PDB file of C-alpha atoms in Angstrom:
ATOM      1  CA  GLN A  57       9.251   9.437  -5.651  1.00 80.00           C
ATOM      2  CA  GLN A  58       9.802   6.748  -3.585  1.00 90.00           C
ATOM      3  CA  PRO A  59      10.578   7.214   0.283  1.00 94.00           C
ATOM      4  CA  VAL A  60      13.254   6.492   2.011  1.00 96.00           C
ATOM      5  CA  GLN A  61      12.852   4.112   5.103  1.00 97.00           C
ATOM      6  CA  SER A  62      15.660   3.373   7.661  1.00 95.00           C
ATOM      7  CA  PRO A  63      16.650   0.906   9.552  1.00 96.00           C
ATOM      8  CA  GLN A  64      15.856  -2.213   6.805  1.00 96.00           C
ATOM      9  CA  ALA A  65      15.270  -4.427   9.708  1.00 97.00           C
ATOM     10  CA  VAL A  66      15.163  -4.565  13.591  1.00 97.00           C
ATOM     11  CA  ILE A  67      15.292  -7.569  15.306  1.00 97.00           C
ATOM     12  CA  LEU A  68      13.584  -6.832  19.051  1.00 96.00           C
ATOM     13  CA  ARG A  69      12.645  -8.775  22.122  1.00 97.00           C
ATOM     14  CA  GLU A  70       9.202  -8.623  23.548  1.00 96.00           C
ATOM     15  CA  GLY A  71       9.000  -5.064  25.711  1.00 94.00           C
ATOM     16  CA  GLU A  72      11.858  -3.191  23.885  1.00 95.00           C
ATOM     17  CA  ASP A  73      11.136  -0.332  21.412  1.00 95.00           C
ATOM     18  CA  ALA A  74      11.896   0.592  18.141  1.00 95.00           C
ATOM     19  CA  VAL A  75      11.835   3.960  15.696  1.00 96.00           C
ATOM     20  CA  ILE A  76      11.373   3.287  12.178  1.00 97.00           C
ATOM     21  CA  ASN A  77      11.867   6.380   9.759  1.00 97.00           C
ATOM     22  CA  CYS A  78      10.744   7.922   5.881  1.00 96.00           C
ATOM     23  CA  SER A  79      12.194  10.512   4.836  1.00 95.00           C
ATOM     24  CA  SER A  80      11.185  12.294   1.547  1.00 91.00           C
ATOM     25  CA  SER A  81      13.018  14.793  -1.204  1.00 87.00           C
ATOM     26  CA  LYS A  82       9.658  15.663  -2.248  1.00 85.00           C
ATOM     27  CA  ALA A  83       7.499  17.998  -0.238  1.00 83.00           C
ATOM     28  CA  LEU A  84       4.898  15.631   1.583  1.00 86.00           C
ATOM     29  CA  TYR A  85       1.248  16.319   1.932  1.00 89.00           C
ATOM     30  CA  SER A  86       0.523  13.561   3.902  1.00 92.00           C
ATOM     31  CA  VAL A  87       2.483  10.436   5.310  1.00 94.00           C
ATOM     32  CA  HIS A  88       1.014   6.943   6.012  1.00 95.00           C
ATOM     33  CA  TRP A  89       2.240   4.200   8.138  1.00 96.00           C
ATOM     34  CA  TYR A  90       0.645   0.315   7.590  1.00 97.00           C
ATOM     35  CA  ARG A  91       2.043  -3.532   8.593  1.00 96.00           C
ATOM     36  CA  GLN A  92       1.635  -5.951   6.597  1.00 96.00           C
ATOM     37  CA  LYS A  93       2.553  -9.513   7.847  1.00 95.00           C
ATOM     38  CA  HIS A  94       3.444 -12.444   5.146  1.00 90.00           C
ATOM     39  CA  GLY A  95       1.343 -12.877   2.548  1.00 88.00           C
ATOM     40  CA  GLU A  96      -1.286 -10.533   3.964  1.00 93.00           C
ATOM     41  CA  ALA A  97      -2.783  -7.291   3.369  1.00 96.00           C
ATOM     42  CA  PRO A  98      -1.241  -3.872   4.371  1.00 96.00           C
ATOM     43  CA  VAL A  99      -3.460  -3.049   7.554  1.00 95.00           C
ATOM     44  CA  PHE A 100      -2.988   0.776   8.117  1.00 94.00           C
ATOM     45  CA  LEU A 101      -1.633   2.156  11.195  1.00 94.00           C
ATOM     46  CA  MET A 102      -1.484   6.388  11.252  1.00 93.00           C
ATOM     47  CA  ILE A 103      -1.756   8.951   8.599  1.00 94.00           C
ATOM     48  CA  LEU A 104       0.100  12.252   9.406  1.00 93.00           C
ATOM     49  CA  LEU A 105      -1.166  15.473   7.800  1.00 89.00           C
ATOM     50  CA  LYS A 106       0.699  18.613   6.462  1.00 84.00           C
ATOM     51  CA  GLY A 107      -0.916  21.046   9.326  1.00 81.00           C
ATOM     52  CA  GLY A 108       0.116  18.305  12.324  1.00 80.00           C
ATOM     53  CA  GLU A 109      -3.505  16.579  11.953  1.00 81.00           C
ATOM     54  CA  GLN A 110      -3.293  12.746  12.736  1.00 82.00           C
ATOM     55  CA  LYS A 111      -5.609   9.935  12.509  1.00 81.00           C
ATOM     56  CA  GLY A 112      -4.759   6.668  13.596  1.00 82.00           C
ATOM     57  CA  HIS A 113      -4.880   3.580  16.405  1.00 75.00           C
ATOM     58  CA  GLU A 114      -4.390   5.061  20.234  1.00 71.00           C
ATOM     59  CA  LYS A 115      -1.382   2.778  20.875  1.00 75.00           C
ATOM     60  CA  ILE A 116       0.621   3.859  17.612  1.00 82.00           C
ATOM     61  CA  SER A 117       2.640   6.797  17.689  1.00 91.00           C
ATOM     62  CA  ALA A 118       4.623   8.940  15.252  1.00 93.00           C
ATOM     63  CA  SER A 119       5.902  12.261  14.209  1.00 92.00           C
ATOM     64  CA  PHE A 120       5.607  14.126  10.990  1.00 92.00           C
ATOM     65  CA  ASN A 121       8.600  16.917  10.116  1.00 90.00           C
ATOM     66  CA  GLU A 122       7.395  19.027   7.739  1.00 88.00           C
ATOM     67  CA  LYS A 123      10.154  20.909   7.282  1.00 89.00           C
ATOM     68  CA  LYS A 124      12.660  18.143   6.532  1.00 90.00           C
ATOM     69  CA  GLN A 125      10.127  16.120   4.967  1.00 91.00           C
ATOM     70  CA  GLN A 126      10.800  13.049   7.298  1.00 94.00           C
ATOM     71  CA  SER A 127       8.513  10.911   9.935  1.00 95.00           C
ATOM     72  CA  SER A 128       9.398   8.337  12.281  1.00 96.00           C
ATOM     73  CA  LEU A 129       6.652   5.972  13.737  1.00 95.00           C
ATOM     74  CA  TYR A 130       7.557   4.713  17.554  1.00 94.00           C
ATOM     75  CA  LEU A 131       7.118   1.336  18.774  1.00 93.00           C
ATOM     76  CA  THR A 132       6.936   1.233  22.497  1.00 92.00           C
ATOM     77  CA  ALA A 133       6.915  -2.025  24.700  1.00 92.00           C
ATOM     78  CA  SER A 134       6.734  -4.227  21.865  1.00 92.00           C
ATOM     79  CA  GLN A 135       4.500  -7.180  21.482  1.00 93.00           C
ATOM     80  CA  LEU A 136       5.625 -10.121  19.372  1.00 95.00           C
ATOM     81  CA  SER A 137       2.133  -9.308  17.393  1.00 93.00           C
ATOM     82  CA  TYR A 138       3.779  -6.344  15.985  1.00 95.00           C
ATOM     83  CA  SER A 139       6.146  -8.689  13.751  1.00 96.00           C
ATOM     84  CA  GLY A 140       6.131  -7.801  10.277  1.00 96.00           C
ATOM     85  CA  THR A 141       7.069  -5.455   7.655  1.00 96.00           C
ATOM     86  CA  TYR A 142       6.113  -1.830   8.161  1.00 97.00           C
ATOM     87  CA  PHE A 143       5.584   0.473   4.989  1.00 97.00           C
ATOM     88  CA  CYS A 144       5.296   4.076   5.423  1.00 96.00           C
ATOM     89  CA  GLY A 145       3.856   5.922   2.207  1.00 95.00           C
ATOM     90  CA  SER A 146       3.709   9.445   0.876  1.00 93.00           C
ATOM     91  CA  GLN A 147       1.505  11.847  -0.916  1.00 90.00           C
ATOM     92  CA  GLY A 148       2.787  15.025  -2.350  1.00 86.00           C
ATOM     93  CA  GLY A 149       0.920  16.880  -4.732  1.00 80.00           C
ATOM     94  CA  SER A 150      -1.522  14.080  -5.806  1.00 81.00           C
ATOM     95  CA  GLU A 151      -2.882  11.607  -4.453  1.00 82.00           C
ATOM     96  CA  LYS A 152      -1.034   9.511  -5.574  1.00 88.00           C
ATOM     97  CA  LEU A 153       0.352   7.066  -2.506  1.00 92.00           C
ATOM     98  CA  VAL A 154       3.467   6.134  -2.773  1.00 94.00           C
ATOM     99  CA  PHE A 155       5.548   3.529  -0.685  1.00 95.00           C
ATOM    100  CA  GLY A 156       9.287   2.862   1.147  1.00 95.00           C
ATOM    101  CA  LYS A 157      10.680  -0.366   0.846  1.00 95.00           C
ATOM    102  CA  GLY A 158       9.481  -1.371   4.327  1.00 96.00           C
ATOM    103  CA  THR A 159      11.732  -2.439   7.219  1.00 97.00           C
ATOM    104  CA  LYS A 160      11.264  -5.669   8.336  1.00 96.00           C
ATOM    105  CA  LEU A 161      10.466  -6.041  12.442  1.00 97.00           C
ATOM    106  CA  THR A 162      11.201  -9.134  14.260  1.00 97.00           C
ATOM    107  CA  VAL A 163       9.857  -9.216  17.682  1.00 97.00           C
ATOM    108  CA  ASN A 164      11.163 -12.605  19.576  1.00 96.00           C
ATOM    109  CA  PRO A 165       9.998 -14.412  23.027  1.00 95.00           C
TER     110      PRO A 165
ATOM    111  CA  ASP B 120     -12.024  -6.421   7.144  1.00 85.00           C
ATOM    112  CA  SER B 121     -11.442  -3.465   4.917  1.00 87.00           C
ATOM    113  CA  GLY B 122     -14.359  -3.497   3.091  1.00 93.00           C
ATOM    114  CA  VAL B 123     -12.723  -3.645  -0.142  1.00 97.00           C
ATOM    115  CA  THR B 124     -13.564  -7.068  -2.314  1.00 97.00           C
ATOM    116  CA  GLN B 125     -10.953  -8.908  -4.520  1.00 98.00           C
ATOM    117  CA  THR B 126     -11.357 -11.709  -7.134  1.00 97.00           C
ATOM    118  CA  PRO B 127     -10.252 -13.852  -7.608  1.00 97.00           C
ATOM    119  CA  LYS B 128      -7.700 -14.244  -4.222  1.00 97.00           C
ATOM    120  CA  HIS B 129      -5.669 -17.018  -6.091  1.00 97.00           C
ATOM    121  CA  LEU B 130      -5.425 -17.590 -10.073  1.00 97.00           C
ATOM    122  CA  ILE B 131      -2.809 -19.538 -12.312  1.00 98.00           C
ATOM    123  CA  THR B 132      -2.457 -19.494 -15.463  1.00 98.00           C
ATOM    124  CA  ALA B 133      -0.177 -19.934 -18.797  1.00 98.00           C
ATOM    125  CA  THR B 134       2.416 -17.224 -20.155  1.00 98.00           C
ATOM    126  CA  GLY B 135       1.079 -15.018 -22.611  1.00 98.00           C
ATOM    127  CA  GLN B 136      -2.296 -15.398 -21.472  1.00 98.00           C
ATOM    128  CA  ARG B 137      -4.481 -12.412 -20.564  1.00 98.00           C
ATOM    129  CA  VAL B 138      -6.348 -12.331 -17.183  1.00 98.00           C
ATOM    130  CA  THR B 139      -8.641  -9.249 -15.402  1.00 98.00           C
ATOM    131  CA  LEU B 140      -8.601  -8.752 -12.026  1.00 98.00           C
ATOM    132  CA  ARG B 141     -11.550  -7.064 -10.216  1.00 98.00           C
ATOM    133  CA  CYS B 142     -12.216  -4.771  -7.639  1.00 98.00           C
ATOM    134  CA  SER B 143     -15.099  -3.831  -5.720  1.00 98.00           C
ATOM    135  CA  PRO B 144     -13.878  -0.150  -3.502  1.00 97.00           C
ATOM    136  CA  ARG B 145     -15.490   0.426   0.077  1.00 97.00           C
ATOM    137  CA  SER B 146     -18.976   1.684  -0.007  1.00 95.00           C
ATOM    138  CA  GLY B 147     -18.770   5.334  -0.609  1.00 92.00           C
ATOM    139  CA  ASP B 148     -15.161   5.289  -1.944  1.00 95.00           C
ATOM    140  CA  LEU B 149     -14.468   7.347  -5.004  1.00 95.00           C
ATOM    141  CA  SER B 150     -10.948   6.467  -5.287  1.00 95.00           C
ATOM    142  CA  VAL B 151      -9.396   3.410  -6.598  1.00 96.00           C
ATOM    143  CA  TYR B 152      -5.804   1.967  -6.512  1.00 96.00           C
ATOM    144  CA  TRP B 153      -3.856  -0.599  -7.780  1.00 98.00           C
ATOM    145  CA  TYR B 154      -0.106  -2.097  -6.613  1.00 98.00           C
ATOM    146  CA  GLN B 155       2.071  -4.966  -7.909  1.00 97.00           C
ATOM    147  CA  GLN B 156       4.006  -6.443  -4.681  1.00 96.00           C
ATOM    148  CA  SER B 157       6.427  -8.949  -6.152  1.00 92.00           C
ATOM    149  CA  LEU B 158       7.663 -12.252  -3.771  1.00 83.00           C
ATOM    150  CA  ASP B 159       9.441 -10.133  -0.735  1.00 75.00           C
ATOM    151  CA  GLN B 160       9.577  -6.715  -2.612  1.00 82.00           C
ATOM    152  CA  GLY B 161       7.502  -3.665  -1.846  1.00 90.00           C
ATOM    153  CA  LEU B 162       4.090  -2.059  -2.925  1.00 95.00           C
ATOM    154  CA  GLN B 163       4.713  -0.812  -6.264  1.00 95.00           C
ATOM    155  CA  PHE B 164       1.953   1.560  -7.349  1.00 95.00           C
ATOM    156  CA  LEU B 165       0.155   0.973 -10.771  1.00 96.00           C
ATOM    157  CA  ILE B 166      -2.303   2.984 -11.073  1.00 96.00           C
ATOM    158  CA  GLN B 167      -5.095   5.147  -9.213  1.00 95.00           C
ATOM    159  CA  TYR B 168      -8.757   6.055 -10.415  1.00 95.00           C
ATOM    160  CA  TYR B 169     -11.333   8.742  -9.233  1.00 94.00           C
ATOM    161  CA  ASN B 170     -15.101   8.413 -10.373  1.00 94.00           C
ATOM    162  CA  GLY B 171     -13.649   6.432 -13.540  1.00 95.00           C
ATOM    163  CA  GLU B 172     -10.950   8.414 -14.508  1.00 95.00           C
ATOM    164  CA  GLU B 173      -7.485   8.026 -14.189  1.00 94.00           C
ATOM    165  CA  ARG B 174      -5.659  10.252 -12.138  1.00 92.00           C
ATOM    166  CA  ALA B 175      -2.447   8.431 -11.578  1.00 92.00           C
ATOM    167  CA  LYS B 176       0.029   6.083 -13.346  1.00 93.00           C
ATOM    168  CA  GLY B 177       3.064   4.927 -11.910  1.00 92.00           C
ATOM    169  CA  ASN B 178       5.059   2.030 -13.324  1.00 85.00           C
ATOM    170  CA  ILE B 179       2.373  -0.313 -14.986  1.00 94.00           C
ATOM    171  CA  LEU B 180       3.244  -1.973 -18.011  1.00 95.00           C
ATOM    172  CA  GLU B 181       1.594  -1.382 -21.460  1.00 96.00           C
ATOM    173  CA  ARG B 182       0.647  -4.617 -21.149  1.00 97.00           C
ATOM    174  CA  PHE B 183      -1.320  -4.203 -18.403  1.00 97.00           C
ATOM    175  CA  SER B 184      -4.844  -1.271 -18.462  1.00 97.00           C
ATOM    176  CA  ALA B 185      -7.332  -0.644 -15.822  1.00 97.00           C
ATOM    177  CA  GLN B 186     -10.414   1.130 -15.722  1.00 97.00           C
ATOM    178  CA  GLN B 187     -12.616   1.700 -13.373  1.00 97.00           C
ATOM    179  CA  PHE B 188     -16.636   1.866 -13.953  1.00 97.00           C
ATOM    180  CA  PRO B 189     -19.903   3.641 -13.273  1.00 96.00           C
ATOM    181  CA  ASP B 190     -20.568   1.576 -10.589  1.00 95.00           C
ATOM    182  CA  LEU B 191     -17.102   2.612  -9.068  1.00 96.00           C
ATOM    183  CA  HIS B 192     -16.081  -0.997  -9.091  1.00 97.00           C
ATOM    184  CA  SER B 193     -12.528  -1.545 -10.833  1.00 98.00           C
ATOM    185  CA  GLU B 194     -10.654  -3.800 -13.411  1.00 98.00           C
ATOM    186  CA  LEU B 195      -7.006  -4.806 -13.884  1.00 98.00           C
ATOM    187  CA  ASN B 196      -6.284  -6.623 -17.403  1.00 98.00           C
ATOM    188  CA  LEU B 197      -2.945  -8.154 -17.524  1.00 98.00           C
ATOM    189  CA  SER B 198      -1.932  -9.524 -21.202  1.00 97.00           C
ATOM    190  CA  SER B 199       0.749 -11.769 -22.589  1.00 97.00           C
ATOM    191  CA  LEU B 200       1.703 -12.171 -18.959  1.00 98.00           C
ATOM    192  CA  GLU B 201       4.953 -13.271 -18.718  1.00 97.00           C
ATOM    193  CA  LEU B 202       6.508 -15.313 -15.724  1.00 96.00           C
ATOM    194  CA  GLY B 203       7.846 -12.312 -13.795  1.00 95.00           C
ATOM    195  CA  ASP B 204       4.168 -10.745 -13.797  1.00 96.00           C
ATOM    196  CA  SER B 205       3.493 -13.287 -10.556  1.00 97.00           C
ATOM    197  CA  ALA B 206       2.780 -11.576  -7.607  1.00 97.00           C
ATOM    198  CA  LEU B 207       0.405 -10.227  -5.017  1.00 97.00           C
ATOM    199  CA  TYR B 208      -1.806  -7.252  -6.740  1.00 98.00           C
ATOM    200  CA  PHE B 209      -3.634  -5.294  -4.313  1.00 98.00           C
ATOM    201  CA  CYS B 210      -6.105  -3.018  -4.706  1.00 98.00           C
ATOM    202  CA  ALA B 211      -7.149  -0.108  -2.392  1.00 97.00           C
ATOM    203  CA  SER B 212      -9.806   2.697  -1.985  1.00 96.00           C
ATOM    204  CA  SER B 213     -10.385   5.997  -0.266  1.00 94.00           C
ATOM    205  CA  ALA B 214     -12.724   8.755  -0.239  1.00 90.00           C
ATOM    206  CA  SER B 215     -11.300  11.767  -2.234  1.00 77.00           C
ATOM    207  CA  GLY B 216      -9.117  14.051  -2.398  1.00 73.00           C
ATOM    208  CA  ARG B 217      -5.201  13.786  -0.239  1.00 78.00           C
ATOM    209  CA  GLY B 218      -4.702  12.579   3.026  1.00 82.00           C
ATOM    210  CA  ASN B 219      -7.367  10.082   3.608  1.00 87.00           C
ATOM    211  CA  THR B 220      -7.447   6.847   5.177  1.00 90.00           C
ATOM    212  CA  ILE B 221      -6.343   4.134   2.073  1.00 93.00           C
ATOM    213  CA  TYR B 222      -7.836   0.965   2.680  1.00 95.00           C
ATOM    214  CA  PHE B 223      -6.169  -2.606   1.199  1.00 97.00           C
ATOM    215  CA  GLY B 224      -8.206  -5.565   0.477  1.00 98.00           C
ATOM    216  CA  GLU B 225      -7.461  -9.159   0.760  1.00 97.00           C
ATOM    217  CA  GLY B 226      -5.227  -9.266  -2.483  1.00 97.00           C
ATOM    218  CA  SER B 227      -5.521 -11.493  -5.662  1.00 98.00           C
ATOM    219  CA  TRP B 228      -2.573 -14.276  -5.867  1.00 97.00           C
ATOM    220  CA  LEU B 229      -1.396 -14.256  -9.708  1.00 97.00           C
ATOM    221  CA  THR B 230       1.190 -17.324 -10.588  1.00 97.00           C
ATOM    222  CA  VAL B 231       2.205 -17.295 -14.688  1.00 97.00           C
ATOM    223  CA  VAL B 232       3.616 -20.728 -15.443  1.00 97.00           C
TER     224      VAL B 232
END
């Protein structure tokens, strides 16, 4: 099942913070976060595993609530380079990684 | 550079034709994933292979097929192409098992005219 992301779009000024949420109706084993700029490949940001393990970039923080099957990505002190579309992907009982519809983030000067 | 190589980068073809997209996974990765991304849309999961065997299937049309070869490279075959098949097709790879980072290639742009 496709995870649900919110909000669909966010507009920030440089230096502001944002939170992107991702939820699933099915039990999750892992949640994967990616950022994609237009026409480019999605770039790996973070993976959160059932049990609490996290792997990813030092400047990126995220949480995974296993009971609620929800994950949140925290973007602090945003920079212009943070602009792009953020996708969360979920893995449940299999290795299949299904992505949400994405959250478009725009950071303005 | 993710280490995942896709060819061709761009392809223009006519309706009704057949094309093959190729993917070489990162060294050591056994799993290959294929995704379709239409204009300004999300990443639609098509199919996943692990060490030559199909592991999971998504919304892949019957006109599309894929395989993973013994050397672990994969090919996505698209036949009887329609205008709506125009999209960016991504290949991604990972080590075996759930919970491993999945790395994306640069994609193959397919335009059907």
